[in-house]
Amino acid sequence: MGYRDTRREPVQLQTSIATVSISGEFPEKLAAIAKAGFTGVEIFENDFLTYDASPREVAEMVKDHGLSITLFQPFRDFEGMPEPQRKRTFERAERKFEIMGELGTDLMLICSNVSPISLGGIDRAADDFHELGELAARHGVRVGYEALAWGRHINDHRDAWEIVRRADHKNIGLILDSFHTLSRKIDPNSIRAIPGDKIFIVQLADAPLFDMDLLYWSRHFRNMPGEGDLPVVDFMRAVAATGYNGPLSLEIFNDQFRGGSAKALAEDGHRSLVNLMDRVRRLEPDIAIDVPVMPDRVTAQSVEFVEFATSEDEKDNLAALLSTLGFVRSARHRNRAVELYTQGNIRIVINTDKSGDTFADASYTVHGTNAYAFGVKVDNAREALARATALGAPAFSEERQSGEVSVPAVQGVGNGVIYFLDETPELSGIWEREFSALPVEASDANLTRIDHLAQTTQYQEMLTWLLFYQSIFAVRRTPMVDVVDPGGLVRSQAIEGDPQPHFRVTMNGADNRKTFAGKFLAESFGTSIQHIAFATDDIFATAARLNELGFQALPISRNYYDDLEARFGLEPDFADALRAASILYDRDEKGEYFQIYSRTFGEGFFFEIVERRGDYAGYGAMNAPFRIAAQRRLARPAGMPKR
Ligand code: MG
Ligand code: MG
């Protein structure tokens, strides 16, 4: 290929994905991949073996979708074989080269040998590859060599590179795979010493950090860059530095994805690559990288409001619950059946508007009363919208009347909407401009702000939504925790503003509909906000005030307090005070956490009140089983035995 001036030739974003990465039948996968914006696919031999199509038919289908085949794989156990196996591997390779001719692709992957009979030896392997290079040249194809993390003799890209270097053949190159490098904790900066034109393709995958067998980890837990814990950004920075200018190909094997939708997975994959290269471009300003230019990740300052869609009939129950929490109805929309309830810096919008085709009305029709939208306060709302849409989030807008501002918004998790607000007069003034204040009597239970939103989703969709938030916003992810519900497991993970955790969303992934979260999901027809947590600076004062307002806390069992006293060695007076007010308690190295839950509303929605003391970092996961037990007790139909 010769010398290329990598400074003048920007790295192009060429997106590719292995068809095995997503679910569905082969034609459905191709359609989803093309629609999500990919330009290439990796084809596994199994794709046409299981789909029962010939290589030529597969080639036609791929072409019809406007895609190219970036790689054909896998070819196993090639290098370093003793005779007579050695001769057979060459015959096998030649047959694959013929298939590649029919597929119309010129690159094959050989992964490092795992066979117990392979001999090892860098020069032996290099000689094998040189000879294979001659054969490949006759067929007009190229071969890339990949070090599997569990390869028998070669399990490190540095050794694979040494073999490729010594093979010294223009048809033989290296294949890098972020999982194989990073799972073995090999310093990705070692890639910077490899010439870019000898890297034939780069495969990308992330993974959650687990201490387990590498092969099992790879086959079941890979995920999209940004969804896991591996330093894929550092890996890609090093790749970009080499001048490599070929496809970035996602090769993901994940059990969680098998039940997911092909469309959503393809979109996640494309989003993950665009987001990755945006990070790399920012961290390597001296390397020319041609990716869509977009504003940097959005700093979310707070949740400015939450909006419920409901009906005139059901509104009263919600309003009554809010008033027992100390909220007052402080304003009404000038043009629409929309009311504003406020307290401290919290705004709750209740939308019962039926004029025209509003999204709120449609949302109510499908899901019943639900918190379908929220507004995030950001530095620059237009830029936030630009970043979100550049990452594939659909912009959301509705017809506005004269005098109404069109607030930048995107479709968010499930069937929700996320609005972006900022300090510009146009956006910060909407509450005064579009609403008329109502006379209010002072109420207040010292609730100051929204501490967190809790969204419930199917477990398979959790990664989709975590990636959504993490690519758009400057947030970090907390470790995943398992919440045991008598009906099954609920997995919970939070994203929090980074460095300031003022914006907090917990995602709860329900395995099945027998859990409390799963039941909510089934009965409200989809992913949604299941609870909203308000912050107070004095939980005991708030509890006393709520009592005066007629608030009914979720009653917590006596056993919980006995256990709590023993677990933390609490003073009896303190434990009594918690119990008297149905306050749940948790503590970590950094501080303390207090929680009061409301009873449920509708299909399992509830409010939470929290006080954080010190720098407590969690969400009271220890208490969740007790909360769920209490909710289940109250949900039990009348006449059922109470134990
Ligand atoms: Mg690979
Ligand atoms: Mg919570």
XYZ file of C-alpha atoms and ligand atoms in Angstrom:
645
model
C 0.000 0.000 0.000
C 2.996 2.225 0.486
C 3.373 5.458 2.349
C 0.309 7.480 3.186
C 0.375 10.857 4.782
C -1.993 10.156 7.645
C -1.975 13.780 8.664
C -3.606 14.803 5.423
C -5.909 11.854 5.079
C -8.481 11.999 7.856
C -9.658 8.747 9.392
C -13.051 8.049 7.864
C -15.782 6.506 9.964
C -16.587 3.273 8.132
C -19.137 1.386 10.187
C -19.535 -2.363 10.058
C -21.195 -5.004 12.203
C -21.099 -8.771 12.316
C -24.538 -10.099 11.495
C -24.227 -12.484 14.454
C -24.317 -9.435 16.723
C -28.040 -8.966 16.343
C -31.159 -11.055 16.562
C -33.576 -12.129 13.865
C -33.598 -13.848 10.501
C -30.832 -12.969 8.087
C -32.891 -10.662 5.792
C -34.345 -8.868 8.808
C -30.845 -8.319 10.207
C -29.557 -6.881 6.947
C -32.498 -4.496 6.692
C -31.997 -3.295 10.278
C -28.242 -2.883 9.793
C -28.658 -0.858 6.596
C -31.414 1.276 8.103
C -29.304 2.103 11.161
C -26.657 3.625 8.878
C -23.963 0.946 8.663
C -22.061 0.579 5.406
C -20.600 -2.886 5.962
C -21.262 -6.298 7.467
C -19.092 -9.161 8.641
C -20.449 -12.436 7.385
C -20.066 -15.630 9.384
C -20.159 -18.848 7.455
C -23.102 -19.871 9.649
C -25.144 -17.029 8.190
C -25.681 -18.867 4.960
C -25.453 -22.358 6.360
C -28.352 -21.693 8.733
C -30.265 -19.402 6.402
C -29.978 -21.955 3.608
C -28.779 -19.534 0.963
C -25.815 -19.890 -1.352
C -22.858 -17.510 -1.025
C -23.968 -15.830 -4.262
C -27.479 -15.282 -2.899
C -26.034 -13.812 0.288
C -23.830 -11.513 -1.809
C -26.906 -10.308 -3.734
C -28.897 -9.671 -0.569
C -26.074 -7.712 1.015
C -25.661 -5.633 -2.144
C -29.393 -4.991 -2.387
C -29.231 -3.327 1.028
C -26.420 -1.057 -0.110
C -23.946 -2.838 2.154
C -20.534 -4.325 1.488
C -18.997 -7.387 3.108
C -16.046 -6.192 5.157
C -14.939 -9.571 6.438
C -15.604 -13.280 6.112
C -15.030 -15.408 9.181
C -14.087 -17.492 11.031
C -11.216 -19.711 9.967
C -9.802 -21.617 12.903
C -6.742 -23.638 13.821
C -4.498 -22.758 10.901
C -0.967 -21.845 11.919
C 1.713 -24.094 13.387
C 0.121 -27.446 12.567
C 2.157 -30.630 12.160
C 1.704 -32.784 9.044
C -0.613 -34.197 7.846
C -2.961 -31.615 9.428
C -0.900 -28.771 7.988
C -1.588 -29.793 4.408
C -5.304 -30.086 5.145
C -5.540 -26.595 6.613
C -4.208 -25.181 3.347
C -6.796 -27.170 1.385
C -9.492 -25.939 3.750
C -8.288 -22.352 3.314
C -8.393 -22.631 -0.458
C -12.038 -23.762 -0.332
C -12.878 -20.719 1.792
C -11.118 -18.445 -0.697
C -13.408 -19.855 -3.382
C -16.476 -19.111 -1.243
C -15.149 -15.584 -0.736
C -14.984 -15.158 -4.510
C -18.682 -15.997 -4.682
C -19.469 -13.715 -1.742
C -17.545 -10.898 -3.369
C -15.371 -10.139 -0.363
C -11.596 -10.068 -0.198
C -10.820 -10.317 3.520
C -10.824 -13.427 5.697
C -10.181 -13.683 9.425
C -7.947 -16.374 10.859
C -8.007 -16.514 14.621
C -5.044 -17.873 16.521
C -4.847 -21.617 16.860
C -6.417 -23.267 19.914
C -5.712 -26.855 18.850
C -3.792 -28.965 21.365
C -1.727 -30.408 18.508
C -0.533 -27.032 17.225
C 3.199 -26.648 17.659
C 3.720 -22.966 18.331
C 6.796 -21.070 17.216
C 6.714 -17.553 15.811
C 8.774 -18.380 12.725
C 6.838 -21.567 11.963
C 3.602 -19.566 12.067
C 5.179 -16.794 9.971
C 6.255 -19.329 7.333
C 2.720 -20.771 7.246
C 1.294 -17.323 6.744
C 3.794 -16.450 4.028
C 2.805 -19.546 2.123
C -0.884 -18.804 2.690
C -0.238 -15.274 1.424
C 0.908 -16.715 -1.906
C -2.265 -18.805 -2.150
C -4.410 -15.822 -1.150
C -2.733 -13.655 -3.795
C -3.634 -16.179 -6.485
C -7.283 -15.917 -5.367
C -7.156 -12.147 -5.081
C -7.949 -12.165 -1.358
C -6.277 -11.021 1.847
C -6.008 -12.748 5.200
C -6.024 -11.061 8.598
C -4.642 -12.759 11.696
C -6.286 -12.211 15.081
C -4.875 -13.205 18.464
C -7.667 -14.849 20.448
C -7.382 -14.066 24.143
C -7.465 -17.838 24.746
C -5.244 -18.860 21.829
C -3.015 -21.807 22.605
C 0.339 -20.192 21.807
C -0.663 -16.774 20.510
C -3.022 -14.762 22.704
C -1.576 -11.264 22.488
C -1.833 -8.870 19.528
C 1.873 -8.041 19.919
C 2.826 -11.647 19.144
C 0.308 -11.829 16.316
C 1.869 -8.682 14.877
C 5.330 -10.210 15.093
C 4.092 -13.202 13.062
C 2.504 -10.931 10.466
C 5.681 -8.824 10.322
C 7.883 -11.872 9.763
C 5.417 -13.389 7.261
C 6.206 -10.282 5.228
C 3.512 -10.713 2.605
C 1.276 -8.004 1.207
C -1.785 -10.287 1.432
C -1.242 -11.038 5.117
C -2.154 -8.486 7.796
C -3.257 -8.110 11.388
C -6.769 -8.013 12.847
C -7.254 -6.207 16.123
C -10.197 -6.951 18.388
C -10.683 -4.720 21.422
C -12.088 -7.570 23.497
C -9.087 -9.836 23.004
C -6.641 -7.070 23.876
C -8.519 -5.475 26.754
C -9.853 -8.639 28.396
C -6.219 -9.658 28.990
C -5.404 -6.166 30.240
C -2.798 -5.700 27.499
C -1.809 -2.044 27.264
C -3.650 -0.767 24.178
C -0.908 1.804 23.624
C 1.249 -1.053 22.309
C -0.915 -0.772 19.166
C 0.703 2.585 18.423
C 3.845 0.712 17.320
C 2.020 -1.111 14.504
C 1.831 0.387 11.002
C -1.772 1.270 10.137
C -1.668 -0.251 6.663
C -0.838 -3.696 8.099
C -4.007 -3.614 10.211
C -6.585 -5.133 7.874
C -9.661 -4.607 10.044
C -10.512 -3.505 13.583
C -13.213 -5.293 15.542
C -14.804 -3.606 18.503
C -16.647 -4.868 21.529
C -16.959 -3.815 25.134
C -17.886 -6.021 28.092
C -18.853 -5.707 31.732
C -15.949 -6.479 34.060
C -16.267 -10.048 35.258
C -13.639 -12.348 36.594
C -14.432 -15.408 34.526
C -13.182 -17.734 31.844
C -12.190 -15.559 28.874
C -13.923 -17.709 26.253
C -17.202 -17.797 28.195
C -16.989 -14.067 28.916
C -16.458 -13.333 25.216
C -19.197 -15.597 23.883
C -21.931 -14.410 26.224
C -21.227 -10.966 27.613
C -19.703 -8.783 24.923
C -21.618 -5.567 24.373
C -21.465 -2.336 22.385
C -18.615 0.116 23.029
C -19.706 2.284 25.939
C -22.090 -0.311 27.368
C -19.382 -2.149 29.293
C -16.386 -1.379 31.459
C -13.420 -1.944 29.119
C -11.245 1.021 28.032
C -12.409 0.816 24.402
C -11.827 4.550 23.966
C -8.120 4.151 24.807
C -7.924 1.168 22.456
C -9.451 3.194 19.634
C -7.234 6.216 20.316
C -4.231 3.974 19.788
C -5.724 2.520 16.596
C -6.415 6.012 15.254
C -2.811 7.006 15.941
C -1.536 4.258 13.606
C -3.229 5.852 10.607
C -5.546 2.854 10.226
C -8.321 3.952 7.937
C -10.609 0.976 7.464
C -13.878 -0.349 8.848
C -14.695 -0.372 12.543
C -16.620 -3.560 12.911
C -18.766 -4.544 15.858
C -18.438 -8.195 16.773
C -20.796 -8.763 19.677
C -21.936 -12.001 21.225
C -24.436 -11.377 23.986
C -27.221 -13.522 25.413
C -29.174 -10.455 26.462
C -29.378 -9.348 22.807
C -30.930 -12.529 21.484
C -34.390 -11.556 22.657
C -33.979 -7.918 21.602
C -35.216 -6.273 18.435
C -32.902 -6.233 15.423
C -33.776 -2.602 14.793
C -32.932 -1.439 18.327
C -29.678 -3.410 18.419
C -28.528 -2.075 15.061
C -29.335 1.468 16.175
C -27.477 0.950 19.454
C -24.472 -0.353 17.533
C -24.334 2.613 15.202
C -24.814 5.038 18.086
C -22.003 3.345 20.012
C -19.549 3.795 17.112
C -20.441 7.433 16.461
C -20.169 8.155 20.179
C -16.839 6.301 20.419
C -15.277 8.224 17.548
C -16.604 11.499 18.951
C -14.739 10.689 22.195
C -11.587 9.752 20.295
C -11.713 12.935 18.208
C -11.901 15.050 21.369
C -9.098 13.180 23.134
C -6.784 13.061 20.075
C -7.109 16.570 18.655
C -3.937 16.136 16.577
C -5.326 13.203 14.606
C -7.669 14.070 11.767
C -10.836 12.041 12.252
C -13.770 12.528 9.950
C -16.829 11.917 12.132
C -20.030 13.938 12.305
C -19.216 17.073 14.254
C -21.478 17.521 17.242
C -21.437 19.385 20.546
C -19.745 17.631 23.481
C -21.654 15.509 25.979
C -24.384 17.468 27.690
C -24.047 18.532 31.307
C -27.424 17.995 32.941
C -27.869 20.313 35.896
C -31.186 19.060 37.202
C -34.557 17.597 36.362
C -36.519 20.792 35.837
C -39.969 19.222 35.636
C -41.856 15.969 35.241
C -45.048 15.866 33.234
C -47.919 13.455 33.735
C -50.458 12.600 31.076
C -53.823 11.813 32.622
C -57.558 12.325 32.253
C -59.894 14.754 34.004
C -61.270 11.807 36.019
C -57.952 10.451 37.189
C -56.342 13.824 37.687
C -58.024 14.363 41.032
C -56.373 11.338 42.623
C -52.942 12.424 41.459
C -53.562 16.014 42.551
C -54.763 14.813 45.955
C -51.642 12.706 46.417
C -49.472 15.680 45.445
C -51.248 17.934 47.919
C -50.572 15.474 50.756
C -46.913 15.773 49.718
C -47.089 19.541 50.192
C -47.433 20.583 46.552
C -49.676 23.444 45.555
C -51.353 24.037 42.220
C -49.612 27.280 41.400
C -50.341 27.944 37.733
C -52.464 26.958 34.782
C -51.478 26.926 31.109
C -52.935 29.831 29.173
C -54.089 27.760 26.176
C -54.293 24.154 27.307
C -55.694 21.920 30.014
C -52.338 21.765 31.733
C -51.681 22.581 35.378
C -48.506 23.201 37.283
C -47.870 21.931 40.821
C -44.827 23.255 42.607
C -42.779 23.002 45.769
C -39.198 24.149 46.336
C -37.486 23.763 42.965
C -39.796 20.973 41.888
C -42.316 21.328 39.096
C -44.927 18.690 38.353
C -47.001 19.282 35.240
C -50.369 17.585 34.898
C -51.609 17.411 31.343
C -55.230 16.519 30.578
C -55.324 18.339 27.254
C -57.600 16.684 24.700
C -57.575 19.431 22.075
C -56.043 18.086 18.894
C -53.667 15.158 18.616
C -51.346 15.715 21.526
C -48.686 13.189 22.394
C -49.795 13.400 26.044
C -53.300 12.320 25.123
C -52.014 9.460 22.987
C -49.717 8.418 25.820
C -52.617 8.425 28.274
C -54.748 6.348 25.898
C -52.061 3.668 25.618
C -50.491 3.691 29.080
C -53.068 5.243 31.399
C -51.920 7.944 33.802
C -48.136 8.100 33.476
C -45.140 10.377 33.805
C -44.438 10.450 30.085
C -42.054 13.410 29.899
C -39.441 15.262 31.846
C -37.359 18.351 31.316
C -33.628 18.531 31.908
C -31.897 21.793 32.678
C -28.744 21.995 30.540
C -26.181 24.647 29.590
C -27.420 24.972 26.035
C -30.671 23.328 24.992
C -30.128 23.721 21.216
C -26.724 22.077 21.472
C -28.166 19.276 23.577
C -30.718 18.618 20.851
C -27.980 18.715 18.200
C -25.923 16.113 20.045
C -28.875 13.837 20.746
C -30.048 13.862 17.141
C -26.484 13.382 15.823
C -26.491 10.208 17.923
C -29.703 9.036 16.316
C -32.263 10.087 18.932
C -35.461 11.136 17.141
C -36.271 14.827 17.632
C -39.677 15.421 19.156
C -41.905 18.379 18.434
C -45.568 19.214 18.526
C -47.595 21.950 16.949
C -47.434 25.084 19.038
C -49.896 27.931 19.178
C -48.786 31.509 18.759
C -46.930 32.704 21.824
C -45.875 29.175 22.756
C -42.238 28.169 22.588
C -41.172 24.983 20.893
C -38.897 23.458 23.517
C -36.066 21.311 22.062
C -36.918 17.684 22.793
C -36.186 14.099 21.827
C -37.957 10.812 22.236
C -36.403 9.171 25.236
C -36.640 5.906 27.045
C -39.606 3.815 25.967
C -42.449 6.019 25.008
C -41.227 9.081 26.828
C -40.093 12.546 25.874
C -37.084 14.445 27.186
C -37.171 18.237 26.960
C -34.056 20.395 27.131
C -34.274 23.707 28.974
C -31.625 26.318 29.602
C -31.186 29.859 30.927
C -31.991 31.638 27.671
C -34.917 34.051 28.155
C -36.928 32.110 25.600
C -36.726 28.826 27.516
C -36.342 29.942 31.125
C -39.335 32.238 30.791
C -41.846 29.622 29.651
C -43.360 29.143 33.090
C -44.280 32.800 33.376
C -45.108 33.321 29.720
C -47.212 30.259 29.028
C -48.788 29.809 32.452
C -50.916 32.151 34.523
C -50.275 32.090 38.226
C -53.070 30.969 40.552
C -53.621 32.266 44.070
C -52.123 29.685 46.405
C -52.126 28.976 50.079
C -48.723 28.189 51.453
C -48.278 24.476 52.002
C -44.850 22.887 51.669
C -43.219 19.823 53.224
C -39.642 21.066 52.734
C -39.179 19.138 49.498
C -36.454 20.936 47.610
C -35.679 19.241 44.302
C -35.969 16.047 42.312
C -33.326 13.654 43.605
C -33.848 10.963 40.999
C -36.198 9.457 38.464
C -36.603 5.693 38.369
C -37.413 4.169 35.009
C -38.558 0.608 34.602
C -37.770 -1.353 31.477
C -37.416 -4.862 30.161
C -34.091 -6.315 31.210
C -33.088 -6.791 27.535
C -33.565 -3.072 26.913
C -31.486 -1.820 29.821
C -28.265 -1.512 27.857
C -30.071 0.411 25.126
C -31.162 3.048 27.564
C -27.919 3.203 29.493
C -26.100 3.816 26.201
C -28.692 6.424 25.267
C -28.046 8.440 28.433
C -24.312 7.857 28.475
C -23.727 8.939 24.897
C -25.827 12.107 25.135
C -25.090 13.256 28.681
C -21.925 13.637 30.733
C -22.840 10.903 33.190
C -21.230 7.936 34.867
C -22.759 4.584 35.617
C -22.975 3.067 39.066
C -22.370 -0.673 39.476
C -25.384 -2.850 38.757
C -27.219 -4.218 41.768
C -29.680 -7.076 41.937
C -32.922 -6.407 43.744
C -34.632 -9.555 44.878
C -38.369 -9.493 44.365
C -40.373 -12.586 45.402
C -41.459 -12.786 41.742
C -37.926 -12.731 40.312
C -34.888 -10.580 39.901
C -34.848 -6.876 39.074
C -31.530 -5.426 38.007
C -30.904 -1.826 38.878
C -28.246 0.556 37.627
C -28.049 4.315 37.939
C -26.572 7.014 35.767
C -25.488 10.190 37.504
C -24.194 13.543 36.349
C -20.398 13.582 36.229
C -18.765 15.201 38.144
C -21.797 16.784 39.879
C -24.467 14.107 40.464
C -27.425 16.486 40.296
C -29.030 14.559 37.483
C -29.820 11.017 38.529
C -31.797 8.311 36.782
C -32.067 4.743 37.981
C -32.912 2.098 35.412
C -34.638 -1.011 36.654
C -34.664 -4.004 34.351
C -37.406 -6.523 35.009
C -36.939 -10.104 33.943
C -40.571 -11.064 34.014
C -43.989 -9.708 34.827
C -44.215 -11.437 38.174
C -41.945 -8.897 39.822
C -43.456 -5.654 41.080
C -41.502 -3.773 38.409
C -42.452 -6.296 35.729
C -46.120 -6.042 36.613
C -45.961 -2.260 36.301
C -44.298 -2.701 32.928
C -46.937 -5.104 31.676
C -49.899 -3.134 32.950
C -48.678 0.244 31.792
C -47.643 -1.216 28.410
C -44.025 -0.318 28.315
C -40.964 1.325 29.686
C -41.741 4.294 31.838
C -40.987 6.305 34.957
C -42.157 4.200 37.895
C -41.152 6.470 40.701
C -39.983 9.999 41.344
C -37.814 10.758 44.363
C -37.916 14.197 45.947
C -35.130 15.492 48.173
C -35.544 17.024 51.595
C -32.891 18.465 53.898
C -34.671 17.211 57.028
C -36.515 13.925 56.707
C -37.978 14.056 60.233
C -39.399 17.559 59.778
C -40.774 16.491 56.402
C -42.323 13.371 57.931
C -44.034 15.430 60.625
C -45.356 17.882 58.071
C -46.570 15.082 55.764
C -48.466 13.664 58.696
C -50.283 16.971 59.153
C -51.085 17.028 55.447
C -52.700 13.592 55.632
C -49.979 11.817 53.652
C -50.102 8.035 53.962
C -46.637 6.576 53.939
C -46.028 3.048 52.755
C -46.127 1.087 56.038
C -42.921 -0.836 56.652
C -42.845 -4.043 58.660
C -41.631 -4.127 62.235
C -39.151 -6.841 61.249
C -37.369 -4.365 59.066
C -36.621 -2.079 62.008
C -35.516 -4.921 64.257
C -33.150 -6.050 61.538
C -31.952 -2.489 60.914
C -31.189 -1.876 64.573
C -29.084 -5.026 64.673
C -27.412 -4.445 61.302
C -26.203 -0.909 62.011
C -26.188 -0.989 65.813
C -28.647 1.924 65.932
C -29.628 3.665 69.151
C -33.107 2.414 70.150
C -34.497 5.973 70.205
C -33.286 6.592 66.712
C -34.704 3.302 65.447
C -38.020 4.142 67.122
C -38.116 7.530 65.416
C -37.523 5.870 62.033
C -40.229 3.306 62.667
C -42.770 5.842 63.884
C -42.503 7.706 60.583
C -42.038 4.654 58.300
C -38.605 5.948 57.313
C -36.162 3.493 55.758
C -32.490 3.930 56.452
C -29.170 3.041 54.868
C -25.564 3.963 55.417
C -22.293 3.633 53.508
C -18.707 4.805 54.151
C -19.596 8.289 52.994
C -22.912 9.046 54.585
C -26.488 8.178 55.390
C -29.703 7.827 53.417
C -33.302 8.158 54.558
C -36.337 7.194 52.522
C -40.101 7.485 52.808
C -42.303 5.903 50.156
C -45.827 6.824 49.197
C -48.420 4.171 48.606
C -48.799 3.202 44.994
C -50.904 5.062 42.532
C -52.505 3.569 39.397
C -50.650 0.519 38.093
C -47.772 0.680 40.562
C -46.425 4.208 40.334
C -45.153 5.807 43.536
C -43.285 8.740 45.016
C -40.252 8.615 47.264
C -38.797 11.208 49.605
C -35.116 11.015 50.386
C -32.550 12.771 52.489
C -28.864 12.275 51.736
C -26.465 13.074 54.556
C -22.780 13.403 53.812
C -21.873 11.957 50.429
C -24.007 8.837 50.505
C -23.741 7.551 46.960
C -26.489 4.961 46.611
C -30.230 4.567 46.318
C -31.071 2.330 49.258
C -30.890 -0.925 47.288
C -30.691 -2.840 50.596
C -34.154 -1.537 51.426
C -35.788 -2.340 48.107
C -36.940 -5.856 49.067
C -38.729 -4.417 52.123
C -40.333 -1.721 50.005
C -41.473 -4.351 47.495
C -42.837 -6.598 50.253
C -44.828 -3.677 51.669
C -46.183 -2.763 48.246
C -47.197 -6.356 47.613
C -48.957 -6.553 50.988
C -51.038 -3.484 50.152
C -51.748 -4.685 46.622
C -53.166 -7.976 47.869
C -56.895 -8.096 47.094
C -59.231 -7.697 50.064
C -60.123 -11.025 51.674
C -56.733 -12.555 51.048
C -55.156 -13.805 54.252
C -52.775 -11.311 55.799
C -49.728 -12.820 57.349
Mg -12.807 -10.918 16.735
Mg -35.541 5.362 44.446
